[in-house]
Amino acid sequence: MYGLLGETLKHSFSPQIHARLGRYAYRLFEVKPDDVNAFMDARDFDGINVTIPYKKTVIPFCAELSDRAKRIGSVNTILKRANGTLYGDNTDYFGFAALLDETGFDPAEKKAVILGSGGSALTVQAVLEDRGAGEIIVISRTGENNYQNLHLHADAALLVNTTPVGMYPNTGVSPVSLDAFPACQAVIDIIYNPAKTALLLAAEAKGLPHRNGLTMLVAQAKYAAALFTRQAIDDALIGEITQSIARQTMNIVLIGMPSCGKSTVGKALAKLTNRAFLDTDTWIEQSTGKPIPQIIETRGEAAFRALETAALAELAKQSGKVIATGGGIVTIPDNLPLIRQNSVCVFLHRDVQSLSSKGRPLSKQYGVEALYAARLPLYREFCEFEIEANESIQAIAETIKEALQL
């Protein structure tokens, strides 16, 4: 039995990854801090990966460490040997090295800032040292370099986040503002769920090269699987699995005018791609116990928009879903990063003459054509794919599936 040891693992993609790497059972060992010693003493596993917050905790239980793990002072992979003793290694080193290569950023002789001082930070520091980085600064809450004196490091060229700030389910927050690093040339966040943390979205807005931690996760898993199975595994699998997991776990968010078919197309697409279907309007109605027209008529459009943003925040931070949204979701700028964090956005563009105002108070109030004219630029700003929605429901769903290469 193999698996992943951590405190909170509901966000983990590791089981899907290891299913592609080897023919062995792989499970999640979600263990509270008070129970870690008992878990490690029991050794009821053949091998484990280790994640936050136990990469240092497990070291005393290992009879032997690899040279890498000794140097770094962090263990993320443990193998139980034939005599029952534990061998600790650090395959995160290879994972971060692969991730750094993917960014195309060369840290040689450049200043780097690492956010966080845990086991992952130690690994990142080791890789950067081996790549010839200049000054490497580790930011902690209470150390000499902390979040109150970031101004001392405004000249950093690389920023790497190793903290869990912004990780699912507490998305939408960033450990720092990128404005504190005007010389920054690249940003890496080893979080992989959501795909784009608030920090990475900020990097994207500034046009900076940026990457999440999915490649690191897959690459370290590849080296761990080789240790578990004692067999060489082709490096080409790293890219293949990373792309596959990214496609599987991204949400598909449908936007478009009222009555363009978002809900019906969304249900068909969910069935076609074997995903769960979610709807922001349904979430609002279930949470308030009132239908949408009644909410708008009694509480006003602004109150409804606030509820809509709350619904989107809750649904869009999930993974691998099809999400239908209200027609006016694009009128609130704050909704764009909520979508971008973990989703691909598809605009269903239906001819305005085919749109109906029946049962839609805002379409009646403003007129379908006026709403269409005002919102069309916003739909195109939000979306990554624009799909003509004038065919049959099934045909539209199949077009989306093909466009997204699902």
mmCIF file with all atom_site columns, N, CA and C in Angstrom, residues 21-84:
data_model
loop_
_atom_site.group_PDB
_atom_site.id
_atom_site.type_symbol
_atom_site.label_atom_id
_atom_site.label_alt_id
_atom_site.label_comp_id
_atom_site.label_asym_id
_atom_site.label_entity_id
_atom_site.label_seq_id
_atom_site.pdbx_PDB_ins_code
_atom_site.Cartn_x
_atom_site.Cartn_y
_atom_site.Cartn_z
_atom_site.occupancy
_atom_site.B_iso_or_equiv
_atom_site.pdbx_formal_charge
_atom_site.auth_seq_id
_atom_site.auth_comp_id
_atom_site.auth_asym_id
_atom_site.auth_atom_id
_atom_site.pdbx_PDB_model_num
ATOM 1   N N  . LEU A 1 21 ? 1.215  6.272  -13.050 1.00 0.00 ? 21 LEU A N  1
ATOM 2   C CA . LEU A 1 21 ? 2.645  6.013  -12.923 1.00 0.00 ? 21 LEU A CA 1
ATOM 3   C C  . LEU A 1 21 ? 2.995  4.571  -12.560 1.00 0.00 ? 21 LEU A C  1
ATOM 4   N N  . GLY A 1 22 ? 2.089  3.870  -11.895 1.00 0.00 ? 22 GLY A N  1
ATOM 5   C CA . GLY A 1 22 ? 2.420  2.515  -11.470 1.00 0.00 ? 22 GLY A CA 1
ATOM 6   C C  . GLY A 1 22 ? 1.190  1.716  -11.105 1.00 0.00 ? 22 GLY A C  1
ATOM 7   N N  . ARG A 1 23 ? 1.341  0.412  -11.122 1.00 0.00 ? 23 ARG A N  1
ATOM 8   C CA . ARG A 1 23 ? 0.220  -0.467 -10.787 1.00 0.00 ? 23 ARG A CA 1
ATOM 9   C C  . ARG A 1 23 ? 0.269  -0.809 -9.309  1.00 0.00 ? 23 ARG A C  1
ATOM 10  N N  . TYR A 1 24 ? -0.080 0.157  -8.495  1.00 0.00 ? 24 TYR A N  1
ATOM 11  C CA . TYR A 1 24 ? -0.106 -0.060 -7.054  1.00 0.00 ? 24 TYR A CA 1
ATOM 12  C C  . TYR A 1 24 ? -1.232 0.771  -6.456  1.00 0.00 ? 24 TYR A C  1
ATOM 13  N N  . ALA A 1 25 ? -1.756 0.277  -5.344  1.00 0.00 ? 25 ALA A N  1
ATOM 14  C CA . ALA A 1 25 ? -2.815 1.003  -4.654  1.00 0.00 ? 25 ALA A CA 1
ATOM 15  C C  . ALA A 1 25 ? -2.227 2.254  -4.004  1.00 0.00 ? 25 ALA A C  1
ATOM 16  N N  . TYR A 1 26 ? -2.929 3.367  -4.127  1.00 0.00 ? 26 TYR A N  1
ATOM 17  C CA . TYR A 1 26 ? -2.438 4.639  -3.584  1.00 0.00 ? 26 TYR A CA 1
ATOM 18  C C  . TYR A 1 26 ? -3.608 5.355  -2.922  1.00 0.00 ? 26 TYR A C  1
ATOM 19  N N  . ARG A 1 27 ? -3.446 5.679  -1.656  1.00 0.00 ? 27 ARG A N  1
ATOM 20  C CA . ARG A 1 27 ? -4.546 6.300  -0.911  1.00 0.00 ? 27 ARG A CA 1
ATOM 21  C C  . ARG A 1 27 ? -4.050 7.533  -0.165  1.00 0.00 ? 27 ARG A C  1
ATOM 22  N N  . LEU A 1 28 ? -4.995 8.273  0.358   1.00 0.00 ? 28 LEU A N  1
ATOM 23  C CA . LEU A 1 28 ? -4.685 9.485  1.126   1.00 0.00 ? 28 LEU A CA 1
ATOM 24  C C  . LEU A 1 28 ? -4.722 9.161  2.617   1.00 0.00 ? 28 LEU A C  1
ATOM 25  N N  . PHE A 1 29 ? -3.625 9.466  3.312   1.00 0.00 ? 29 PHE A N  1
ATOM 26  C CA . PHE A 1 29 ? -3.541 9.283  4.757   1.00 0.00 ? 29 PHE A CA 1
ATOM 27  C C  . PHE A 1 29 ? -3.654 10.658 5.415   1.00 0.00 ? 29 PHE A C  1
ATOM 28  N N  . GLU A 1 30 ? -4.866 11.049 5.731   1.00 0.00 ? 30 GLU A N  1
ATOM 29  C CA . GLU A 1 30 ? -5.107 12.350 6.356   1.00 0.00 ? 30 GLU A CA 1
ATOM 30  C C  . GLU A 1 30 ? -5.001 12.171 7.875   1.00 0.00 ? 30 GLU A C  1
ATOM 31  N N  . VAL A 1 31 ? -3.908 12.670 8.443   1.00 0.00 ? 31 VAL A N  1
ATOM 32  C CA . VAL A 1 31 ? -3.579 12.398 9.841   1.00 0.00 ? 31 VAL A CA 1
ATOM 33  C C  . VAL A 1 31 ? -3.386 13.711 10.600  1.00 0.00 ? 31 VAL A C  1
ATOM 34  N N  . LYS A 1 32 ? -3.991 13.815 11.760  1.00 0.00 ? 32 LYS A N  1
ATOM 35  C CA . LYS A 1 32 ? -3.846 15.005 12.596  1.00 0.00 ? 32 LYS A CA 1
ATOM 36  C C  . LYS A 1 32 ? -2.470 15.003 13.274  1.00 0.00 ? 32 LYS A C  1
ATOM 37  N N  . PRO A 1 33 ? -1.962 16.192 13.625  1.00 0.00 ? 33 PRO A N  1
ATOM 38  C CA . PRO A 1 33 ? -0.622 16.276 14.219  1.00 0.00 ? 33 PRO A CA 1
ATOM 39  C C  . PRO A 1 33 ? -0.415 15.378 15.428  1.00 0.00 ? 33 PRO A C  1
ATOM 40  N N  . ASP A 1 34 ? -1.433 15.256 16.274  1.00 0.00 ? 34 ASP A N  1
ATOM 41  C CA . ASP A 1 34 ? -1.294 14.430 17.477  1.00 0.00 ? 34 ASP A CA 1
ATOM 42  C C  . ASP A 1 34 ? -1.174 12.942 17.155  1.00 0.00 ? 34 ASP A C  1
ATOM 43  N N  . ASP A 1 35 ? -1.558 12.551 15.933  1.00 0.00 ? 35 ASP A N  1
ATOM 44  C CA . ASP A 1 35 ? -1.574 11.135 15.571  1.00 0.00 ? 35 ASP A CA 1
ATOM 45  C C  . ASP A 1 35 ? -0.434 10.733 14.624  1.00 0.00 ? 35 ASP A C  1
ATOM 46  N N  . VAL A 1 36 ? 0.412  11.670 14.248  1.00 0.00 ? 36 VAL A N  1
ATOM 47  C CA . VAL A 1 36 ? 1.466  11.382 13.275  1.00 0.00 ? 36 VAL A CA 1
ATOM 48  C C  . VAL A 1 36 ? 2.459  10.357 13.810  1.00 0.00 ? 36 VAL A C  1
ATOM 49  N N  . ASN A 1 37 ? 2.873  10.507 15.061  1.00 0.00 ? 37 ASN A N  1
ATOM 50  C CA . ASN A 1 37 ? 3.845  9.568  15.630  1.00 0.00 ? 37 ASN A CA 1
ATOM 51  C C  . ASN A 1 37 ? 3.323  8.139  15.593  1.00 0.00 ? 37 ASN A C  1
ATOM 52  N N  . ALA A 1 38 ? 2.062  7.962  15.972  1.00 0.00 ? 38 ALA A N  1
ATOM 53  C CA . ALA A 1 38 ? 1.474  6.623  15.970  1.00 0.00 ? 38 ALA A CA 1
ATOM 54  C C  . ALA A 1 38 ? 1.400  6.072  14.549  1.00 0.00 ? 38 ALA A C  1
ATOM 55  N N  . PHE A 1 39 ? 1.063  6.931  13.592  1.00 0.00 ? 39 PHE A N  1
ATOM 56  C CA . PHE A 1 39 ? 0.990  6.503  12.193  1.00 0.00 ? 39 PHE A CA 1
ATOM 57  C C  . PHE A 1 39 ? 2.361  6.034  11.710  1.00 0.00 ? 39 PHE A C  1
ATOM 58  N N  . MET A 1 40 ? 3.387  6.811  12.012  1.00 0.00 ? 40 MET A N  1
ATOM 59  C CA . MET A 1 40 ? 4.728  6.459  11.554  1.00 0.00 ? 40 MET A CA 1
ATOM 60  C C  . MET A 1 40 ? 5.262  5.220  12.276  1.00 0.00 ? 40 MET A C  1
ATOM 61  N N  . ASP A 1 41 ? 4.956  5.088  13.551  1.00 0.00 ? 41 ASP A N  1
ATOM 62  C CA . ASP A 1 41 ? 5.385  3.897  14.293  1.00 0.00 ? 41 ASP A CA 1
ATOM 63  C C  . ASP A 1 41 ? 4.739  2.631  13.745  1.00 0.00 ? 41 ASP A C  1
ATOM 64  N N  . ALA A 1 42 ? 3.476  2.737  13.323  1.00 0.00 ? 42 ALA A N  1
ATOM 65  C CA . ALA A 1 42 ? 2.751  1.568  12.812  1.00 0.00 ? 42 ALA A CA 1
ATOM 66  C C  . ALA A 1 42 ? 3.332  1.089  11.480  1.00 0.00 ? 42 ALA A C  1
ATOM 67  N N  . ARG A 1 43 ? 3.794  2.017  10.670  1.00 0.00 ? 43 ARG A N  1
ATOM 68  C CA . ARG A 1 43 ? 4.405  1.691  9.375   1.00 0.00 ? 43 ARG A CA 1
ATOM 69  C C  . ARG A 1 43 ? 3.503  0.805  8.523   1.00 0.00 ? 43 ARG A C  1
ATOM 70  N N  . ASP A 1 44 ? 2.246  1.124  8.509   1.00 0.00 ? 44 ASP A N  1
ATOM 71  C CA . ASP A 1 44 ? 1.277  0.319  7.776   1.00 0.00 ? 44 ASP A CA 1
ATOM 72  C C  . ASP A 1 44 ? 1.206  0.789  6.320   1.00 0.00 ? 44 ASP A C  1
ATOM 73  N N  . PHE A 1 45 ? 2.344  0.752  5.674   1.00 0.00 ? 45 PHE A N  1
ATOM 74  C CA . PHE A 1 45 ? 2.446  1.170  4.278   1.00 0.00 ? 45 PHE A CA 1
ATOM 75  C C  . PHE A 1 45 ? 3.734  0.585  3.699   1.00 0.00 ? 45 PHE A C  1
ATOM 76  N N  . ASP A 1 46 ? 3.792  0.529  2.378   1.00 0.00 ? 46 ASP A N  1
ATOM 77  C CA . ASP A 1 46 ? 5.021  0.120  1.698   1.00 0.00 ? 46 ASP A CA 1
ATOM 78  C C  . ASP A 1 46 ? 5.860  1.333  1.323   1.00 0.00 ? 46 ASP A C  1
ATOM 79  N N  . GLY A 1 47 ? 5.177  2.432  1.082   1.00 0.00 ? 47 GLY A N  1
ATOM 80  C CA . GLY A 1 47 ? 5.858  3.681  0.763   1.00 0.00 ? 47 GLY A CA 1
ATOM 81  C C  . GLY A 1 47 ? 4.864  4.817  0.811   1.00 0.00 ? 47 GLY A C  1
ATOM 82  N N  . ILE A 1 48 ? 5.347  6.003  1.156   1.00 0.00 ? 48 ILE A N  1
ATOM 83  C CA . ILE A 1 48 ? 4.454  7.158  1.219   1.00 0.00 ? 48 ILE A CA 1
ATOM 84  C C  . ILE A 1 48 ? 5.153  8.401  0.687   1.00 0.00 ? 48 ILE A C  1
ATOM 85  N N  . ASN A 1 49 ? 4.327  9.294  0.158   1.00 0.00 ? 49 ASN A N  1
ATOM 86  C CA . ASN A 1 49 ? 4.744  10.664 -0.054  1.00 0.00 ? 49 ASN A CA 1
ATOM 87  C C  . ASN A 1 49 ? 4.295  11.464 1.161   1.00 0.00 ? 49 ASN A C  1
ATOM 88  N N  . VAL A 1 50 ? 4.970  12.570 1.419   1.00 0.00 ? 50 VAL A N  1
ATOM 89  C CA . VAL A 1 50 ? 4.673  13.384 2.601   1.00 0.00 ? 50 VAL A CA 1
ATOM 90  C C  . VAL A 1 50 ? 4.496  14.829 2.167   1.00 0.00 ? 50 VAL A C  1
ATOM 91  N N  . THR A 1 51 ? 3.431  15.460 2.653   1.00 0.00 ? 51 THR A N  1
ATOM 92  C CA . THR A 1 51 ? 3.189  16.855 2.320   1.00 0.00 ? 51 THR A CA 1
ATOM 93  C C  . THR A 1 51 ? 2.977  17.677 3.583   1.00 0.00 ? 51 THR A C  1
ATOM 94  N N  . ILE A 1 52 ? 2.589  18.938 3.391   1.00 0.00 ? 52 ILE A N  1
ATOM 95  C CA . ILE A 1 52 ? 2.386  19.872 4.507   1.00 0.00 ? 52 ILE A CA 1
ATOM 96  C C  . ILE A 1 52 ? 1.520  19.238 5.584   1.00 0.00 ? 52 ILE A C  1
ATOM 97  N N  . PRO A 1 53 ? 1.910  19.317 6.855   1.00 0.00 ? 53 PRO A N  1
ATOM 98  C CA . PRO A 1 53 ? 3.065  20.011 7.424   1.00 0.00 ? 53 PRO A CA 1
ATOM 99  C C  . PRO A 1 53 ? 4.118  19.045 7.991   1.00 0.00 ? 53 PRO A C  1
ATOM 100 N N  . TYR A 1 54 ? 4.289  17.876 7.369   1.00 0.00 ? 54 TYR A N  1
ATOM 101 C CA . TYR A 1 54 ? 5.048  16.795 8.010   1.00 0.00 ? 54 TYR A CA 1
ATOM 102 C C  . TYR A 1 54 ? 6.390  16.470 7.355   1.00 0.00 ? 54 TYR A C  1
ATOM 103 N N  . LYS A 1 55 ? 6.887  17.320 6.467   1.00 0.00 ? 55 LYS A N  1
ATOM 104 C CA . LYS A 1 55 ? 8.123  16.978 5.744   1.00 0.00 ? 55 LYS A CA 1
ATOM 105 C C  . LYS A 1 55 ? 9.357  16.971 6.645   1.00 0.00 ? 55 LYS A C  1
ATOM 106 N N  . LYS A 1 56 ? 9.298  17.692 7.734   1.00 0.00 ? 56 LYS A N  1
ATOM 107 C CA . LYS A 1 56 ? 10.387 17.635 8.715   1.00 0.00 ? 56 LYS A CA 1
ATOM 108 C C  . LYS A 1 56 ? 10.045 16.646 9.829   1.00 0.00 ? 56 LYS A C  1
ATOM 109 N N  . THR A 1 57 ? 8.763  16.535 10.153  1.00 0.00 ? 57 THR A N  1
ATOM 110 C CA . THR A 1 57 ? 8.304  15.690 11.251  1.00 0.00 ? 57 THR A CA 1
ATOM 111 C C  . THR A 1 57 ? 8.727  14.241 11.076  1.00 0.00 ? 57 THR A C  1
ATOM 112 N N  . VAL A 1 58 ? 8.718  13.747 9.836   1.00 0.00 ? 58 VAL A N  1
ATOM 113 C CA . VAL A 1 58 ? 8.952  12.323 9.591   1.00 0.00 ? 58 VAL A CA 1
ATOM 114 C C  . VAL A 1 58 ? 10.426 11.929 9.633   1.00 0.00 ? 58 VAL A C  1
ATOM 115 N N  . ILE A 1 59 ? 11.312 12.899 9.628   1.00 0.00 ? 59 ILE A N  1
ATOM 116 C CA . ILE A 1 59 ? 12.749 12.590 9.528   1.00 0.00 ? 59 ILE A CA 1
ATOM 117 C C  . ILE A 1 59 ? 13.243 11.657 10.641  1.00 0.00 ? 59 ILE A C  1
ATOM 118 N N  . PRO A 1 60 ? 12.892 11.884 11.910  1.00 0.00 ? 60 PRO A N  1
ATOM 119 C CA . PRO A 1 60 ? 13.401 11.008 12.967  1.00 0.00 ? 60 PRO A CA 1
ATOM 120 C C  . PRO A 1 60 ? 12.976 9.549  12.835  1.00 0.00 ? 60 PRO A C  1
ATOM 121 N N  . PHE A 1 61 ? 11.942 9.289  12.061  1.00 0.00 ? 61 PHE A N  1
ATOM 122 C CA . PHE A 1 61 ? 11.461 7.916  11.909  1.00 0.00 ? 61 PHE A CA 1
ATOM 123 C C  . PHE A 1 61 ? 12.224 7.153  10.827  1.00 0.00 ? 61 PHE A C  1
ATOM 124 N N  . CYS A 1 62 ? 13.068 7.848  10.080  1.00 0.00 ? 62 CYS A N  1
ATOM 125 C CA . CYS A 1 62 ? 13.816 7.220  8.988   1.00 0.00 ? 62 CYS A CA 1
ATOM 126 C C  . CYS A 1 62 ? 15.164 6.708  9.493   1.00 0.00 ? 62 CYS A C  1
ATOM 127 N N  . ALA A 1 63 ? 15.452 5.446  9.229   1.00 0.00 ? 63 ALA A N  1
ATOM 128 C CA . ALA A 1 63 ? 16.742 4.870  9.616   1.00 0.00 ? 63 ALA A CA 1
ATOM 129 C C  . ALA A 1 63 ? 17.863 5.392  8.733   1.00 0.00 ? 63 ALA A C  1
ATOM 130 N N  . GLU A 1 64 ? 17.522 5.803  7.520   1.00 0.00 ? 64 GLU A N  1
ATOM 131 C CA . GLU A 1 64 ? 18.524 6.308  6.576   1.00 0.00 ? 64 GLU A CA 1
ATOM 132 C C  . GLU A 1 64 ? 17.886 7.361  5.687   1.00 0.00 ? 64 GLU A C  1
ATOM 133 N N  . LEU A 1 65 ? 18.669 8.374  5.337   1.00 0.00 ? 65 LEU A N  1
ATOM 134 C CA . LEU A 1 65 ? 18.215 9.424  4.429   1.00 0.00 ? 65 LEU A CA 1
ATOM 135 C C  . LEU A 1 65 ? 19.122 9.464  3.210   1.00 0.00 ? 65 LEU A C  1
ATOM 136 N N  . SER A 1 66 ? 18.575 9.838  2.081   1.00 0.00 ? 66 SER A N  1
ATOM 137 C CA . SER A 1 66 ? 19.394 10.072 0.903   1.00 0.00 ? 66 SER A CA 1
ATOM 138 C C  . SER A 1 66 ? 20.273 11.296 1.160   1.00 0.00 ? 66 SER A C  1
ATOM 139 N N  . ASP A 1 67 ? 21.335 11.424 0.404   1.00 0.00 ? 67 ASP A N  1
ATOM 140 C CA . ASP A 1 67 ? 22.199 12.597 0.547   1.00 0.00 ? 67 ASP A CA 1
ATOM 141 C C  . ASP A 1 67 ? 21.409 13.880 0.307   1.00 0.00 ? 67 ASP A C  1
ATOM 142 N N  . ARG A 1 68 ? 20.480 13.813 -0.642  1.00 0.00 ? 68 ARG A N  1
ATOM 143 C CA . ARG A 1 68 ? 19.637 14.978 -0.954  1.00 0.00 ? 68 ARG A CA 1
ATOM 144 C C  . ARG A 1 68 ? 18.814 15.385 0.259   1.00 0.00 ? 68 ARG A C  1
ATOM 145 N N  . ALA A 1 69 ? 18.143 14.402 0.855   1.00 0.00 ? 69 ALA A N  1
ATOM 146 C CA . ALA A 1 69 ? 17.288 14.682 2.009   1.00 0.00 ? 69 ALA A CA 1
ATOM 147 C C  . ALA A 1 69 ? 18.104 15.198 3.189   1.00 0.00 ? 69 ALA A C  1
ATOM 148 N N  . LYS A 1 70 ? 19.304 14.642 3.380   1.00 0.00 ? 70 LYS A N  1
ATOM 149 C CA . LYS A 1 70 ? 20.175 15.125 4.464   1.00 0.00 ? 70 LYS A CA 1
ATOM 150 C C  . LYS A 1 70 ? 20.539 16.589 4.250   1.00 0.00 ? 70 LYS A C  1
ATOM 151 N N  . ARG A 1 71 ? 20.949 16.892 3.045   1.00 0.00 ? 71 ARG A N  1
ATOM 152 C CA . ARG A 1 71 ? 21.368 18.259 2.738   1.00 0.00 ? 71 ARG A CA 1
ATOM 153 C C  . ARG A 1 71 ? 20.226 19.251 2.902   1.00 0.00 ? 71 ARG A C  1
ATOM 154 N N  . ILE A 1 72 ? 19.050 18.883 2.406   1.00 0.00 ? 72 ILE A N  1
ATOM 155 C CA . ILE A 1 72 ? 17.915 19.803 2.414   1.00 0.00 ? 72 ILE A CA 1
ATOM 156 C C  . ILE A 1 72 ? 17.257 19.877 3.789   1.00 0.00 ? 72 ILE A C  1
ATOM 157 N N  . GLY A 1 73 ? 17.251 18.746 4.504   1.00 0.00 ? 73 GLY A N  1
ATOM 158 C CA . GLY A 1 73 ? 16.570 18.715 5.798   1.00 0.00 ? 73 GLY A CA 1
ATOM 159 C C  . GLY A 1 73 ? 15.073 18.595 5.663   1.00 0.00 ? 73 GLY A C  1
ATOM 160 N N  . SER A 1 74 ? 14.633 17.927 4.610   1.00 0.00 ? 74 SER A N  1
ATOM 161 C CA . SER A 1 74 ? 13.199 17.757 4.349   1.00 0.00 ? 74 SER A CA 1
ATOM 162 C C  . SER A 1 74 ? 12.992 16.446 3.594   1.00 0.00 ? 74 SER A C  1
ATOM 163 N N  . VAL A 1 75 ? 11.983 15.687 3.986   1.00 0.00 ? 75 VAL A N  1
ATOM 164 C CA . VAL A 1 75 ? 11.668 14.399 3.362   1.00 0.00 ? 75 VAL A CA 1
ATOM 165 C C  . VAL A 1 75 ? 10.238 14.427 2.841   1.00 0.00 ? 75 VAL A C  1
ATOM 166 N N  . ASN A 1 76 ? 10.069 14.075 1.570   1.00 0.00 ? 76 ASN A N  1
ATOM 167 C CA . ASN A 1 76 ? 8.712  13.993 1.031   1.00 0.00 ? 76 ASN A CA 1
ATOM 168 C C  . ASN A 1 76 ? 8.392  12.610 0.462   1.00 0.00 ? 76 ASN A C  1
ATOM 169 N N  . THR A 1 77 ? 9.374  11.702 0.486   1.00 0.00 ? 77 THR A N  1
ATOM 170 C CA . THR A 1 77 ? 9.145  10.343 -0.009  1.00 0.00 ? 77 THR A CA 1
ATOM 171 C C  . THR A 1 77 ? 9.827  9.349  0.930   1.00 0.00 ? 77 THR A C  1
ATOM 172 N N  . ILE A 1 78 ? 9.062  8.351  1.365   1.00 0.00 ? 78 ILE A N  1
ATOM 173 C CA . ILE A 1 78 ? 9.596  7.342  2.288   1.00 0.00 ? 78 ILE A CA 1
ATOM 174 C C  . ILE A 1 78 ? 9.303  5.954  1.739   1.00 0.00 ? 78 ILE A C  1
ATOM 175 N N  . LEU A 1 79 ? 10.317 5.114  1.748   1.00 0.00 ? 79 LEU A N  1
ATOM 176 C CA . LEU A 1 79 ? 10.172 3.724  1.314   1.00 0.00 ? 79 LEU A CA 1
ATOM 177 C C  . LEU A 1 79 ? 10.434 2.807  2.496   1.00 0.00 ? 79 LEU A C  1
ATOM 178 N N  . LYS A 1 80 ? 9.521  1.852  2.718   1.00 0.00 ? 80 LYS A N  1
ATOM 179 C CA . LYS A 1 80 ? 9.755  0.835  3.752   1.00 0.00 ? 80 LYS A CA 1
ATOM 180 C C  . LYS A 1 80 ? 10.535 -0.307 3.124   1.00 0.00 ? 80 LYS A C  1
ATOM 181 N N  . ARG A 1 81 ? 11.716 -0.568 3.678   1.00 0.00 ? 81 ARG A N  1
ATOM 182 C CA . ARG A 1 81 ? 12.585 -1.590 3.117   1.00 0.00 ? 81 ARG A CA 1
ATOM 183 C C  . ARG A 1 81 ? 12.206 -2.984 3.627   1.00 0.00 ? 81 ARG A C  1
ATOM 184 N N  . ALA A 1 82 ? 12.844 -3.983 3.055   1.00 0.00 ? 82 ALA A N  1
ATOM 185 C CA . ALA A 1 82 ? 12.496 -5.380 3.374   1.00 0.00 ? 82 ALA A CA 1
ATOM 186 C C  . ALA A 1 82 ? 12.651 -5.685 4.856   1.00 0.00 ? 82 ALA A C  1
ATOM 187 N N  . ASN A 1 83 ? 13.593 -5.026 5.514   1.00 0.00 ? 83 ASN A N  1
ATOM 188 C CA . ASN A 1 83 ? 13.794 -5.287 6.952   1.00 0.00 ? 83 ASN A CA 1
ATOM 189 C C  . ASN A 1 83 ? 12.896 -4.436 7.842   1.00 0.00 ? 83 ASN A C  1
ATOM 190 N N  . GLY A 1 84 ? 11.973 -3.691 7.222   1.00 0.00 ? 84 GLY A N  1
ATOM 191 C CA . GLY A 1 84 ? 11.009 -2.902 7.984   1.00 0.00 ? 84 GLY A CA 1
ATOM 192 C C  . GLY A 1 84 ? 11.453 -1.493 8.310   1.00 0.00 ? 84 GLY A C  1
#
